[in-house]
Amino acid sequence: MIVSLDEMKQYLRVDFPDDDDFLENALQSAETLCADVARLSAEDFAKEPVAKIAIMYAVAYWYEHREDADHHDLTLSLRSLLFGIRKEGF
């Protein structure tokens, strides 16, 4: 995993274990989503410096907007964030 649970909790300033399961699932989903948006394999994506930032952004978005997340908006934001490493095609 590119971002550990402890790193994510520190980023979110969460100091209780209640949301650990949610955050672990969100970290895995964010890693996959970001690699897909960048059109890179998981291994290649993990090597990119921007990978951690993108994953943490996605998890923070989901965490803050649990009830009203706009996944299209999140994907567009990630596409902008990952533009520099995004492959033109698969």
PDB file of C-alpha atoms in Angstrom:
ATOM      1  CA  MET A   1       0.000   0.000   0.000  1.00  0.00           C
ATOM      2  CA  ILE A   2       1.377   3.411  -0.990  1.00  0.00           C
ATOM      3  CA  VAL A   3      -0.177   5.301   1.928  1.00  0.00           C
ATOM      4  CA  SER A   4      -0.380   3.634   5.318  1.00  0.00           C
ATOM      5  CA  LEU A   5      -3.405   3.869   7.581  1.00  0.00           C
ATOM      6  CA  ASP A   6      -1.377   5.833  10.129  1.00  0.00           C
ATOM      7  CA  GLU A   7      -0.247   8.346   7.478  1.00  0.00           C
ATOM      8  CA  MET A   8      -3.826   8.810   6.327  1.00  0.00           C
ATOM      9  CA  LYS A   9      -5.149   9.259   9.842  1.00  0.00           C
ATOM     10  CA  GLN A  10      -2.453  11.824  10.573  1.00  0.00           C
ATOM     11  CA  TYR A  11      -3.307  13.687   7.347  1.00  0.00           C
ATOM     12  CA  LEU A  12      -6.999  13.720   8.297  1.00  0.00           C
ATOM     13  CA  ARG A  13      -6.220  14.483  11.940  1.00  0.00           C
ATOM     14  CA  VAL A  14      -8.186  11.433  13.037  1.00  0.00           C
ATOM     15  CA  ASP A  15      -6.990  10.001  16.337  1.00  0.00           C
ATOM     16  CA  PHE A  16      -9.612   7.349  17.024  1.00  0.00           C
ATOM     17  CA  PRO A  17     -10.017   3.817  15.605  1.00  0.00           C
ATOM     18  CA  ASP A  18     -13.732   4.046  14.752  1.00  0.00           C
ATOM     19  CA  ASP A  19     -13.185   4.744  11.047  1.00  0.00           C
ATOM     20  CA  ASP A  20     -10.186   2.466  10.475  1.00  0.00           C
ATOM     21  CA  ASP A  21     -12.110  -0.050   8.355  1.00  0.00           C
ATOM     22  CA  PHE A  22     -13.574   2.707   6.205  1.00  0.00           C
ATOM     23  CA  LEU A  23     -10.165   4.330   5.754  1.00  0.00           C
ATOM     24  CA  GLU A  24      -8.440   1.060   4.855  1.00  0.00           C
ATOM     25  CA  ASN A  25     -11.075   0.308   2.220  1.00  0.00           C
ATOM     26  CA  ALA A  26     -10.908   3.876   0.932  1.00  0.00           C
ATOM     27  CA  LEU A  27      -7.108   3.665   0.660  1.00  0.00           C
ATOM     28  CA  GLN A  28      -7.324   0.520  -1.450  1.00  0.00           C
ATOM     29  CA  SER A  29     -10.055   1.998  -3.642  1.00  0.00           C
ATOM     30  CA  ALA A  30      -8.206   5.300  -4.037  1.00  0.00           C
ATOM     31  CA  GLU A  31      -5.029   3.526  -5.081  1.00  0.00           C
ATOM     32  CA  THR A  32      -6.915   1.657  -7.799  1.00  0.00           C
ATOM     33  CA  LEU A  33      -8.874   4.718  -8.904  1.00  0.00           C
ATOM     34  CA  CYS A  34      -5.793   6.917  -9.128  1.00  0.00           C
ATOM     35  CA  ALA A  35      -3.823   4.322 -11.087  1.00  0.00           C
ATOM     36  CA  ASP A  36      -6.779   3.972 -13.462  1.00  0.00           C
ATOM     37  CA  VAL A  37      -7.101   7.735 -13.919  1.00  0.00           C
ATOM     38  CA  ALA A  38      -3.363   7.948 -14.611  1.00  0.00           C
ATOM     39  CA  ARG A  39      -3.689   4.966 -16.966  1.00  0.00           C
ATOM     40  CA  LEU A  40      -0.743   3.265 -15.291  1.00  0.00           C
ATOM     41  CA  SER A  41      -0.291  -0.159 -13.783  1.00  0.00           C
ATOM     42  CA  ALA A  42      -0.392  -0.241  -9.988  1.00  0.00           C
ATOM     43  CA  GLU A  43       3.363  -0.872  -9.903  1.00  0.00           C
ATOM     44  CA  ASP A  44       4.198   2.038 -12.214  1.00  0.00           C
ATOM     45  CA  PHE A  45       1.799   4.354 -10.411  1.00  0.00           C
ATOM     46  CA  ALA A  46       3.379   3.551  -7.034  1.00  0.00           C
ATOM     47  CA  LYS A  47       6.728   4.864  -8.346  1.00  0.00           C
ATOM     48  CA  GLU A  48       5.341   8.318  -9.115  1.00  0.00           C
ATOM     49  CA  PRO A  49       5.952  11.087  -6.548  1.00  0.00           C
ATOM     50  CA  VAL A  50       2.422  12.431  -7.002  1.00  0.00           C
ATOM     51  CA  ALA A  51       0.864   9.047  -6.155  1.00  0.00           C
ATOM     52  CA  LYS A  52       0.716   9.668  -2.404  1.00  0.00           C
ATOM     53  CA  ILE A  53      -0.817  13.096  -2.837  1.00  0.00           C
ATOM     54  CA  ALA A  54      -3.497  11.841  -5.225  1.00  0.00           C
ATOM     55  CA  ILE A  55      -4.440   8.918  -2.993  1.00  0.00           C
ATOM     56  CA  MET A  56      -4.615  11.087   0.105  1.00  0.00           C
ATOM     57  CA  TYR A  57      -6.716  13.633  -1.772  1.00  0.00           C
ATOM     58  CA  ALA A  58      -9.198  10.975  -2.886  1.00  0.00           C
ATOM     59  CA  VAL A  59      -9.517   9.421   0.573  1.00  0.00           C
ATOM     60  CA  ALA A  60      -9.922  12.832   2.200  1.00  0.00           C
ATOM     61  CA  TYR A  61     -12.633  13.705  -0.321  1.00  0.00           C
ATOM     62  CA  TRP A  62     -14.533  10.487   0.384  1.00  0.00           C
ATOM     63  CA  TYR A  63     -14.076  10.903   4.125  1.00  0.00           C
ATOM     64  CA  GLU A  64     -15.385  14.467   4.148  1.00  0.00           C
ATOM     65  CA  HIS A  65     -18.229  13.815   1.656  1.00  0.00           C
ATOM     66  CA  ARG A  66     -19.419  10.381   2.754  1.00  0.00           C
ATOM     67  CA  GLU A  67     -23.060  11.252   2.278  1.00  0.00           C
ATOM     68  CA  ASP A  68     -22.850  13.412  -0.836  1.00  0.00           C
ATOM     69  CA  ALA A  69     -19.700  12.459  -2.764  1.00  0.00           C
ATOM     70  CA  ASP A  70     -19.690  13.512  -6.405  1.00  0.00           C
ATOM     71  CA  HIS A  71     -17.541  10.825  -7.992  1.00  0.00           C
ATOM     72  CA  HIS A  72     -17.474  12.565 -11.355  1.00  0.00           C
ATOM     73  CA  ASP A  73     -16.112  15.712  -9.728  1.00  0.00           C
ATOM     74  CA  LEU A  74     -13.511  13.662  -7.840  1.00  0.00           C
ATOM     75  CA  THR A  75     -12.414  11.925 -11.038  1.00  0.00           C
ATOM     76  CA  LEU A  76     -12.037  15.254 -12.856  1.00  0.00           C
ATOM     77  CA  SER A  77      -9.969  16.641  -9.976  1.00  0.00           C
ATOM     78  CA  LEU A  78      -7.749  13.553  -9.994  1.00  0.00           C
ATOM     79  CA  ARG A  79      -7.357  13.799 -13.748  1.00  0.00           C
ATOM     80  CA  SER A  80      -6.104  17.374 -13.325  1.00  0.00           C
ATOM     81  CA  LEU A  81      -3.799  16.393 -10.471  1.00  0.00           C
ATOM     82  CA  LEU A  82      -2.370  13.444 -12.409  1.00  0.00           C
ATOM     83  CA  PHE A  83      -2.221  15.176 -15.802  1.00  0.00           C
ATOM     84  CA  GLY A  84       1.576  15.243 -15.832  1.00  0.00           C
ATOM     85  CA  ILE A  85       1.910  11.466 -15.546  1.00  0.00           C
ATOM     86  CA  ARG A  86      -1.283  10.406 -17.319  1.00  0.00           C
ATOM     87  CA  LYS A  87      -0.731   8.138 -20.313  1.00  0.00           C
ATOM     88  CA  GLU A  88      -2.638   8.975 -23.481  1.00  0.00           C
ATOM     89  CA  GLY A  89      -3.963   5.458 -23.867  1.00  0.00           C
ATOM     90  CA  PHE A  90      -3.707   2.056 -22.327  1.00  0.00           C
TER      91      PHE A  90
END
